mmCIF file of C-alpha atoms in Angstrom:
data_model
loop_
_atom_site.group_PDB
_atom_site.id
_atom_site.type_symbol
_atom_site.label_atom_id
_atom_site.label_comp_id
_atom_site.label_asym_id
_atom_site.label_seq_id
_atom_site.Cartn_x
_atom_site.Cartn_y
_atom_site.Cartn_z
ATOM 1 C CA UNK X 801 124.312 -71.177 -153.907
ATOM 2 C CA UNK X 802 124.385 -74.295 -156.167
ATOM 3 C CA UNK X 803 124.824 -77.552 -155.036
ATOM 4 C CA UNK X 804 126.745 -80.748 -155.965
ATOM 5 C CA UNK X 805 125.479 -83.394 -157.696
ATOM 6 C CA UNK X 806 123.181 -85.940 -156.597
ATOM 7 C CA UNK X 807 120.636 -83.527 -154.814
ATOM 8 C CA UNK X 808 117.667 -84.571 -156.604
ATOM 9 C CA UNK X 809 118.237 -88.162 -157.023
ATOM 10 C CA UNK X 810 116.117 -90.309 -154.354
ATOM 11 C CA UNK X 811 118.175 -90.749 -151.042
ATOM 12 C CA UNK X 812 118.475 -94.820 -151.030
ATOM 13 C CA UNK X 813 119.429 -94.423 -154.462
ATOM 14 C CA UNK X 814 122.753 -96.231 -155.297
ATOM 15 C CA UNK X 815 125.708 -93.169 -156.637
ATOM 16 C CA UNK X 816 127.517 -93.280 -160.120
ATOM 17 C CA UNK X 817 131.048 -92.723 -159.842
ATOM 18 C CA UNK X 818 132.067 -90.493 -163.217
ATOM 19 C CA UNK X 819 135.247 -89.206 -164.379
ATOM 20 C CA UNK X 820 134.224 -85.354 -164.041
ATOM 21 C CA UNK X 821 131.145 -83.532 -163.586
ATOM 22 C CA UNK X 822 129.752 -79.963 -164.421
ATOM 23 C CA UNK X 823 128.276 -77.611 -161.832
ATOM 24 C CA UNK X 824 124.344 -75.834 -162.520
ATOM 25 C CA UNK X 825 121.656 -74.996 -161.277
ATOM 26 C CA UNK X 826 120.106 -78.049 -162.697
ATOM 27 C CA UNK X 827 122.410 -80.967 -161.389
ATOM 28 C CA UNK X 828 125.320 -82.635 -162.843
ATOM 29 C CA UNK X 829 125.223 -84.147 -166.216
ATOM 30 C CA UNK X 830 127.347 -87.216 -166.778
ATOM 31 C CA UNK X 831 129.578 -87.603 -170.139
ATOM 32 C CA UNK X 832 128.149 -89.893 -172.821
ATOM 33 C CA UNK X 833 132.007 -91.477 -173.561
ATOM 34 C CA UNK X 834 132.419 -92.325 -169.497
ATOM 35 C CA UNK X 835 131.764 -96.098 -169.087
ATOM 36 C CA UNK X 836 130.181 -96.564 -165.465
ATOM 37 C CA UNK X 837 132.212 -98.177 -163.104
ATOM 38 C CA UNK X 838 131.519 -100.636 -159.869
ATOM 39 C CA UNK X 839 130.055 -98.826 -157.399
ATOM 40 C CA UNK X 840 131.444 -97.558 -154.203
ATOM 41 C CA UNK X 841 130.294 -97.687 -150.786
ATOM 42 C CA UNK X 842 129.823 -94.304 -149.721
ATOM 43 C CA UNK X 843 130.937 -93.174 -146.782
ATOM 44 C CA UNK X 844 128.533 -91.152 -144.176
ATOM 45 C CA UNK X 845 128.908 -87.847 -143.758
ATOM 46 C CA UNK X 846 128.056 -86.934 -139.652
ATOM 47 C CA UNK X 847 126.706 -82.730 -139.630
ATOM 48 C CA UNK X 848 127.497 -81.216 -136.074
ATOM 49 C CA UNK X 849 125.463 -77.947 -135.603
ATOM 50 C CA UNK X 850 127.208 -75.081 -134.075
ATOM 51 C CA UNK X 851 124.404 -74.512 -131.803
ATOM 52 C CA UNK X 852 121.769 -76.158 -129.985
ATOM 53 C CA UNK X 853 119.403 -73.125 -131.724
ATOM 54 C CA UNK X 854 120.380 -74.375 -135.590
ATOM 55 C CA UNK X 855 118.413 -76.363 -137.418
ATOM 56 C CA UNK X 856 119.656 -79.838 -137.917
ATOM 57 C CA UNK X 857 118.783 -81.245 -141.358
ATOM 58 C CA UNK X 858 118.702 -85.557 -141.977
ATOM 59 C CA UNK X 859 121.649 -86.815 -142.670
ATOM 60 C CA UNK X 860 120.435 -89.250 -145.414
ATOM 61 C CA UNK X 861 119.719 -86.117 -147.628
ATOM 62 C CA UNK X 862 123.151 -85.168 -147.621
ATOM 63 C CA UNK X 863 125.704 -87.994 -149.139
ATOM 64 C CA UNK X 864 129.258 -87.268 -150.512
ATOM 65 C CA UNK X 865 129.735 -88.690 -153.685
ATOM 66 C CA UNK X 866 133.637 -88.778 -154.936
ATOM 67 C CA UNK X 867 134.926 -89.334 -158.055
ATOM 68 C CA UNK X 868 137.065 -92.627 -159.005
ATOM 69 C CA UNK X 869 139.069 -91.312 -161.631
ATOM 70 C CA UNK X 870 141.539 -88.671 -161.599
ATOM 71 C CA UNK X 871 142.576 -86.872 -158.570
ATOM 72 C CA UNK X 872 140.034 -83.719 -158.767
ATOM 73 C CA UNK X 873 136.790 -85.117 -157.380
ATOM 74 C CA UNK X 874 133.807 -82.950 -156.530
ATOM 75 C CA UNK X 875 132.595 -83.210 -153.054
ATOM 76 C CA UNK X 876 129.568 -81.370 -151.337
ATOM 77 C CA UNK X 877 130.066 -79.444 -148.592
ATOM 78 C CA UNK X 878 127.305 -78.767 -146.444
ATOM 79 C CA UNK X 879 127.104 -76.516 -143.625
ATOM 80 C CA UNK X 880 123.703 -76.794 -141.335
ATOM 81 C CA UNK X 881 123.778 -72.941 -141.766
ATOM 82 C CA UNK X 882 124.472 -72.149 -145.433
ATOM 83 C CA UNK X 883 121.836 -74.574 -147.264
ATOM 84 C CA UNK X 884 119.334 -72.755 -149.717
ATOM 85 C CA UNK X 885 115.672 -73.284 -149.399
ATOM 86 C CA UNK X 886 115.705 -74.500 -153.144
ATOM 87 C CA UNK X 887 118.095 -76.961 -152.542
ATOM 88 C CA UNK X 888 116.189 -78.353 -149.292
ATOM 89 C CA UNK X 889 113.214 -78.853 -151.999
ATOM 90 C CA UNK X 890 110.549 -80.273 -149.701
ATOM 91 C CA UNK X 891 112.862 -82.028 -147.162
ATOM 92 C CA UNK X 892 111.843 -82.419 -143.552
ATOM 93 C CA UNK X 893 113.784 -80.323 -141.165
ATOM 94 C CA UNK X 894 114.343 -81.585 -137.726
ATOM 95 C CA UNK X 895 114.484 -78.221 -135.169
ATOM 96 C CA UNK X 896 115.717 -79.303 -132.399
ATOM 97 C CA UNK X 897 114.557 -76.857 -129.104
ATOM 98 C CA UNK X 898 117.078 -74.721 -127.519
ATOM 99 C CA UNK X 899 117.487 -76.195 -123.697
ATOM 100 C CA UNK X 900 119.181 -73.823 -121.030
ATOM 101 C CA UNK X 901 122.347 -75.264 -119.219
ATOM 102 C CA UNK X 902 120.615 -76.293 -115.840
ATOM 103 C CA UNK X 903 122.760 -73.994 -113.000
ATOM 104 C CA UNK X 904 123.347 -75.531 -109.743
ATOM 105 C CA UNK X 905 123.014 -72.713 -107.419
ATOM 106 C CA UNK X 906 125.623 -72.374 -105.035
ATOM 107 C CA UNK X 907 124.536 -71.803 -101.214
ATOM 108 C CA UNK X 908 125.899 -68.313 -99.645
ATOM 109 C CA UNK X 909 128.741 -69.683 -97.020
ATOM 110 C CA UNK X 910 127.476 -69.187 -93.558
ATOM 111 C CA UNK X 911 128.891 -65.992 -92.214
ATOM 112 C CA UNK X 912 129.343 -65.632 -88.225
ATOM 113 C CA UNK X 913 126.878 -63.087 -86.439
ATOM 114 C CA UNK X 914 128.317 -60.077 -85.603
ATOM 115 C CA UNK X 915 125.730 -58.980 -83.777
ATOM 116 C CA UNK X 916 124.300 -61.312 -81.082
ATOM 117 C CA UNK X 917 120.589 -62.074 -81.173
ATOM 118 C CA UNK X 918 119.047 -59.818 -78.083
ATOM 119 C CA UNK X 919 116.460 -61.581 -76.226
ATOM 120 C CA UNK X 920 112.732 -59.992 -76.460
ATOM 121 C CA UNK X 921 112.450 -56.671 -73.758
ATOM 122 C CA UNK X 922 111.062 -57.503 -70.267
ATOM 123 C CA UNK X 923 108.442 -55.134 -69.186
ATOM 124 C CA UNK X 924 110.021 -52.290 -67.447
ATOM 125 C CA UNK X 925 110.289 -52.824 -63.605
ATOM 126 C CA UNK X 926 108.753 -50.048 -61.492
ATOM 127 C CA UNK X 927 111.120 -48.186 -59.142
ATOM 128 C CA UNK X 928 111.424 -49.971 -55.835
ATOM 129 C CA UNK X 929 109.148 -48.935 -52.950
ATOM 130 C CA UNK X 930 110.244 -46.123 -50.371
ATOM 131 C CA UNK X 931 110.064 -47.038 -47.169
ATOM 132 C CA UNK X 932 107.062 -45.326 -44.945
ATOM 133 C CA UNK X 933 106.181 -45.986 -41.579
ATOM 134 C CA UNK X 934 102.896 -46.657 -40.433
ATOM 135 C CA UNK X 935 101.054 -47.855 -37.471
ATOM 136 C CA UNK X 936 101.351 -51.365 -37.391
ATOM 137 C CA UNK X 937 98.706 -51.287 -34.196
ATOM 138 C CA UNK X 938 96.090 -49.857 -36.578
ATOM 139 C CA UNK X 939 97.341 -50.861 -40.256
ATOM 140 C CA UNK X 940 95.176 -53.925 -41.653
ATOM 141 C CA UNK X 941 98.419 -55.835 -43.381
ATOM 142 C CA UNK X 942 98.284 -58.425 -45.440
ATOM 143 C CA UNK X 943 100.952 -61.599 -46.439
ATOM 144 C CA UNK X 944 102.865 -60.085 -49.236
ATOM 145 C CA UNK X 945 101.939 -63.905 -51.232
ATOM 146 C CA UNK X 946 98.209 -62.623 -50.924
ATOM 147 C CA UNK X 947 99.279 -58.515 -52.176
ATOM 148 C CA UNK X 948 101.410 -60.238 -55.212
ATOM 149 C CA UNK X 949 98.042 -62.618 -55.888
ATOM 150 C CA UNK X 950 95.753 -59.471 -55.570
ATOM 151 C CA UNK X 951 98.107 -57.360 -57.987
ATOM 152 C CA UNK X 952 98.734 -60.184 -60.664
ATOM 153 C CA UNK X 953 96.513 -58.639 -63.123
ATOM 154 C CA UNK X 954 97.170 -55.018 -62.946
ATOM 155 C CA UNK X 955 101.314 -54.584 -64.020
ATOM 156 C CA UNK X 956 102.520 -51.604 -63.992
ATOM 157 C CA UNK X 957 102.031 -48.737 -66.578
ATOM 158 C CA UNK X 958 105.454 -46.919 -67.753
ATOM 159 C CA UNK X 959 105.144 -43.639 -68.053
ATOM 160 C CA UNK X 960 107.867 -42.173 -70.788
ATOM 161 C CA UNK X 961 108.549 -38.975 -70.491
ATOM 162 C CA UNK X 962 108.240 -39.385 -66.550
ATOM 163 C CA UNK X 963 105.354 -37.287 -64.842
ATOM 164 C CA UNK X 964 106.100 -34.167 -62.601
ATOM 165 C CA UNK X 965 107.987 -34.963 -58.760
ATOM 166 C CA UNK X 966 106.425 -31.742 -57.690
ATOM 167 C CA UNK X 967 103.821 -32.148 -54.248
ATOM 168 C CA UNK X 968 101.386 -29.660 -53.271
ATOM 169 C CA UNK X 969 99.216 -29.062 -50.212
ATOM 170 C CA UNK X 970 95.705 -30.126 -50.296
ATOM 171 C CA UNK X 971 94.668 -26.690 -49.700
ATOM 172 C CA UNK X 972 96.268 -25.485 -52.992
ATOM 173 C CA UNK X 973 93.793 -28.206 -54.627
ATOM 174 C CA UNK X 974 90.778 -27.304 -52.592
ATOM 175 C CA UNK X 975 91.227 -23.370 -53.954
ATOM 176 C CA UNK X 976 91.805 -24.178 -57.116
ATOM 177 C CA UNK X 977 89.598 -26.394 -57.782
ATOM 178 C CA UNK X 978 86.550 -27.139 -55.184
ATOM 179 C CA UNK X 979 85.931 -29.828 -53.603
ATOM 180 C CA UNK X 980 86.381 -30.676 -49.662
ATOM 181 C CA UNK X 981 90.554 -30.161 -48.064
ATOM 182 C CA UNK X 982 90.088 -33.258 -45.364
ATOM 183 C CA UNK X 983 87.923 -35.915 -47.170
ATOM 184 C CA UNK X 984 88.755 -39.377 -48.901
ATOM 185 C CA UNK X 985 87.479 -38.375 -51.908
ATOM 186 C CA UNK X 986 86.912 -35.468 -53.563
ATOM 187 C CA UNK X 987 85.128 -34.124 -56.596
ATOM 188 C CA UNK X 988 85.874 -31.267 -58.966
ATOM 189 C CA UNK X 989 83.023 -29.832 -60.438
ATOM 190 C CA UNK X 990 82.629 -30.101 -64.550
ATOM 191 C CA UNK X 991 82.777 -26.102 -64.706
ATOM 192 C CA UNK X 992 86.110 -26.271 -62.833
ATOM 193 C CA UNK X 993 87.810 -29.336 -64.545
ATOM 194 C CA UNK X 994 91.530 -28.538 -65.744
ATOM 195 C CA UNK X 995 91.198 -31.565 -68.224
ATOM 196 C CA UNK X 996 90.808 -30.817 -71.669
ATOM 197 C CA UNK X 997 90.238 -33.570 -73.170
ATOM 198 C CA UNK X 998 87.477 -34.886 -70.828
ATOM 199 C CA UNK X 999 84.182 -33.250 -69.244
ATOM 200 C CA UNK X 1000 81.718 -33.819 -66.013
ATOM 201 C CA UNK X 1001 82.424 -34.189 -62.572
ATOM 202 C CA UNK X 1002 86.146 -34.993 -61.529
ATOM 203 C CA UNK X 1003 86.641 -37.793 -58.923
ATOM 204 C CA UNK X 1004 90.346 -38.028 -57.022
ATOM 205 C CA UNK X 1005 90.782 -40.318 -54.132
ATOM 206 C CA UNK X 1006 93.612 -39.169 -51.121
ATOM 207 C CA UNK X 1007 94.166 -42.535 -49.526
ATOM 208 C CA UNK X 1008 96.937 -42.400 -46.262
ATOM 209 C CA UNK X 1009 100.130 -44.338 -46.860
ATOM 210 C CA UNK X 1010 100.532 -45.321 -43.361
ATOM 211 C CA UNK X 1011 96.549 -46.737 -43.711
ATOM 212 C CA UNK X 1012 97.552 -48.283 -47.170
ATOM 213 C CA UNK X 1013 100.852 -49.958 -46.759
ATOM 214 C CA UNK X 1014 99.825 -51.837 -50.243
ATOM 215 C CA UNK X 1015 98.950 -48.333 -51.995
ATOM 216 C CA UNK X 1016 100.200 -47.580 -55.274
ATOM 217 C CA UNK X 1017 103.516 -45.081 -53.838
ATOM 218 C CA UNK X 1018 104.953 -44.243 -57.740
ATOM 219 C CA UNK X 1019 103.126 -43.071 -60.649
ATOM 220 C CA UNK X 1020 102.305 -45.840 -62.517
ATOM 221 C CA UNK X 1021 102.302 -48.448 -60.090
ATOM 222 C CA UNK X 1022 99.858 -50.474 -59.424
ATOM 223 C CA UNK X 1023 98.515 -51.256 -55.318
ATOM 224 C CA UNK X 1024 95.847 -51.920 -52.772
ATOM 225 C CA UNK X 1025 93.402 -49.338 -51.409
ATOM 226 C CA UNK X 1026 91.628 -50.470 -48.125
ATOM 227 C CA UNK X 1027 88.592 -48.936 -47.939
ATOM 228 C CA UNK X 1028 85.186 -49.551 -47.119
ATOM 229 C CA UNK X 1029 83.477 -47.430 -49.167
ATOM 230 C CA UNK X 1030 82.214 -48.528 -52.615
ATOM 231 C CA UNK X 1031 82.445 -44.972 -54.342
ATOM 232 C CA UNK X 1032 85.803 -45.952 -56.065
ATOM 233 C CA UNK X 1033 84.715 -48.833 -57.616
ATOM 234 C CA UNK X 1034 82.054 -46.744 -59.845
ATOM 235 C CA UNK X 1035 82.726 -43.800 -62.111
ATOM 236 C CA UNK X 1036 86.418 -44.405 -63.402
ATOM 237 C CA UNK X 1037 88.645 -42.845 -63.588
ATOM 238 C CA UNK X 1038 89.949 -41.770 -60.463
ATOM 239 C CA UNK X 1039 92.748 -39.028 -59.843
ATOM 240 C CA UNK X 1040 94.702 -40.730 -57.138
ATOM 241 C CA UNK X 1041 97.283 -38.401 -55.102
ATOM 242 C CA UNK X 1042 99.800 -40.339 -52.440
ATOM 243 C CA UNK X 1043 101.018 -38.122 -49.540
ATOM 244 C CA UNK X 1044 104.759 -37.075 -49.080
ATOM 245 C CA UNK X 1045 107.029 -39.631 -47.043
ATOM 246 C CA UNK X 1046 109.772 -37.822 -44.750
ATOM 247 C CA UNK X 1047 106.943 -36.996 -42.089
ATOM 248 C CA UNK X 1048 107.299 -32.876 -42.905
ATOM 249 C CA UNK X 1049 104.318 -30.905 -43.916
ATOM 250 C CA UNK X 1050 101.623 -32.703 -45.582
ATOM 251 C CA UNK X 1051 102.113 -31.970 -49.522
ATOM 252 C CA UNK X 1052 100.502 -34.587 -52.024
ATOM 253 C CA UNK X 1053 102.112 -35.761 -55.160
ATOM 254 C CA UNK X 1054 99.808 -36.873 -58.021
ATOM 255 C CA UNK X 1055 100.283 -40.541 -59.375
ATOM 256 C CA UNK X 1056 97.813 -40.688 -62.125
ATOM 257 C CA UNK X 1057 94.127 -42.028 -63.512
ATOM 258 C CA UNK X 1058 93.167 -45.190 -61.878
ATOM 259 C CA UNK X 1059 90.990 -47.913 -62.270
ATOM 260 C CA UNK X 1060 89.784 -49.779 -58.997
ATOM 261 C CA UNK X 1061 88.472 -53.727 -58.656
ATOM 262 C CA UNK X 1062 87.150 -55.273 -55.917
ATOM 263 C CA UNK X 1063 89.552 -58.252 -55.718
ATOM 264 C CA UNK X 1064 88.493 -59.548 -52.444
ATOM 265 C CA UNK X 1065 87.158 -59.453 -49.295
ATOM 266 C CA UNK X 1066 88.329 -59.962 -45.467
ATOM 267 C CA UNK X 1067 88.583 -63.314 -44.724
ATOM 268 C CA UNK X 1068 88.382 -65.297 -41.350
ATOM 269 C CA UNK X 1069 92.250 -66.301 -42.116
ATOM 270 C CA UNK X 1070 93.154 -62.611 -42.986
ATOM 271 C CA UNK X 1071 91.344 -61.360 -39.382
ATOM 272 C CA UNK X 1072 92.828 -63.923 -37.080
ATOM 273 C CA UNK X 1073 96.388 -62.685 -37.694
ATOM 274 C CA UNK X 1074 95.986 -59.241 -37.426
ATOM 275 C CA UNK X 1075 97.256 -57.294 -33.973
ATOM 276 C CA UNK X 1076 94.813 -57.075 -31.174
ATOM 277 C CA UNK X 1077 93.723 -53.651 -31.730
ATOM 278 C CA UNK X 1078 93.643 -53.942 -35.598
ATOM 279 C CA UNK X 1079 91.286 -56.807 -34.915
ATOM 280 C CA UNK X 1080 89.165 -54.777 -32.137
ATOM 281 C CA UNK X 1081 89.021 -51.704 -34.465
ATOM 282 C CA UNK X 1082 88.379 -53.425 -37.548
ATOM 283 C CA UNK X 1083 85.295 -55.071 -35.954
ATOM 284 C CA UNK X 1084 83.509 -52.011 -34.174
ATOM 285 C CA UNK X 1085 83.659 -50.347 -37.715
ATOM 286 C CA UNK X 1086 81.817 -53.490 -39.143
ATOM 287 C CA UNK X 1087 78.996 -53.475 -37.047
ATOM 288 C CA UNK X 1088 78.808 -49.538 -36.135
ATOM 289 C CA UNK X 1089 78.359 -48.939 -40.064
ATOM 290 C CA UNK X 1090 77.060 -52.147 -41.254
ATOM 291 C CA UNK X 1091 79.813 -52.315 -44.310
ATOM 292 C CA UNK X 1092 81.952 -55.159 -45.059
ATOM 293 C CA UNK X 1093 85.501 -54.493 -45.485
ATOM 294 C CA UNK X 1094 86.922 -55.425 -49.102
ATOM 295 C CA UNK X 1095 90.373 -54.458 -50.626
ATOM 296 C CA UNK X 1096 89.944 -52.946 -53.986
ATOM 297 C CA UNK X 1097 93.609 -52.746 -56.253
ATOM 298 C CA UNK X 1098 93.989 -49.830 -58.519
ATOM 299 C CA UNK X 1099 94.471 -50.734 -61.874
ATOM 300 C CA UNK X 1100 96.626 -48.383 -64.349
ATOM 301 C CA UNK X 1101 94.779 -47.090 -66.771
ATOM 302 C CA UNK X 1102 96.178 -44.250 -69.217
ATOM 303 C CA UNK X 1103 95.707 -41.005 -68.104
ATOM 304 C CA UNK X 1104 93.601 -38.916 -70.172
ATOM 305 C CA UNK X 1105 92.998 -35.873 -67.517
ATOM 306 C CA UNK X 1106 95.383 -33.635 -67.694
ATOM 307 C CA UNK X 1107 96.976 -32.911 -63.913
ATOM 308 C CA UNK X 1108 95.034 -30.581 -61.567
#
């Protein structure tokens, strides 16, 4: 594309109004019979790119020059994306960087829950206690304050899918299994253990409800075993079985493996407000077998015996 004339002379250079000019590839070439006239200020010409991504070229390279006489004048037209390398010569270009629209993200509306927030699960509360009788004349009992201090540390274990209701006689587990039909505990020889995942000697403990009003009466619940024997606090697990409540034939239902901790022993407190005969019974046990009494809570533990 040629250009107008003028596009070689210096920028600050004044212009020279002529009657006509002639178009090349060289310039314009003034006629010899044209007398100059006065000058004329020229008028600025302002170049708008079309986009922030064109080049913008200096103004001062691009002036319009216009003709006095006559009323064809030749006028250069520049476009900031139609100008020829040639023509640009060794002109600075100014390239101004393409900057992004900033966004203002727009916050999401708060929406109404349609769900309300559900508080964090409570542990599962074991069933509540049956009631059993037992012989208040010979039961050690203890303020239920001290049983709920005792049991603090051993909550109860849920047991999902529940374990088997069924009871059987002791008998049933003495033939099966070995082992003595009337003892407090009792011990299953390894050849004879039922458990397959485990192996050695299996221990299982048959405390008396109406002995243990504290015992553990639910599978999965933790209690208090009074005993004064120290067997049960060694060797854990122990099978524990609890022995049916309506007062028929003596079946035994089987609650589980248990761990057992001393918690604490008889105190003076604890012995002074016990019946008469607890009190009288309690103490010719003591010094007929030399044992101190202690209260030892079973503590849930999962059971990894399978059930005899």
């Amino acid at each position: 594309m040629s250009q107008g004339a003028g596009l070689h002379d210096e920028v600050d250079a004044p212009a020279i109004s002529t009657s006509s000019s002639t178009l090349s590839s060289g310039g314009v070439e003034p006629e010899s019979h044209l007398t100059p006239k006065a000058e004329e200020p020229q008028p600025e010409v302002e170049l708008r790119p079309r986009s922030p991504s064109l080049e913008i070229i200096e103004e001062s390279a691009y002036r319009e020059r216009h003709n006095a006489r006559g009323s064809s004048k030749t006028q250069t037209n520049v476009s900031g994306s139609n100008v020829s390398q040639k023509a640009l010569g060794k002109r600075k270009a100014v390239i101004v960087p393409t900057a992004s629209p900033k966004k203002k993200l727009k916050r999401p509306a708060a929406t109404p829950l349609t769900h309300p927030i559900k508080p964090e699960s409570s542990p599962p509360k074991p069933p509540p206690r049956p009631p059993h009788k037992f012989k208040e004349e010979d039961v050690f009992v203890l303020p239920a304050a001290d049983v709920e201090t005792y049991l603090a540390d051993a909550p109860p274990l849920p047991i999902d899918p529940g374990p088997s209701a069924l009871h059987v006689p002791r008998n049933f587990i003495y033939l099966a299994y070995g082992g003595s039909p009337y003892q407090f505990l009792q011990y299953i020889p390894a050849e004879r253990n039922p458990s397959q995942t485990g192996s050695g000697r299996r221990r299982l403990v048959f405390p008396m409800p109406e002995m243990n009003p504290a015992m553990p009466l639910h599978p999965g619940e933790s209690g208090l075993l009074f005993a004064s024997r120290h067997e049960v606090l060694s060797d854990p697990p122990w099978g524990v079985f609890r022995k049916n409540l309506d007062g028929g034939e003596a079946r035994w239902l089987y609650l589980g493996e248990y761990e057992s901790v001393l918690v604490g022993r008889m105190t003076k407190a604890q012995f002074r407000m016990q019946r008469a005969m607890v009190k009288a019974r309690w103490a010719k046990l003591i010094i007929e077998q030399k044992v101190l009494f202690h209260t030892a809570p079973f503590m849930v533990a999962p059971a990894s015996r399978g059930t005899p």
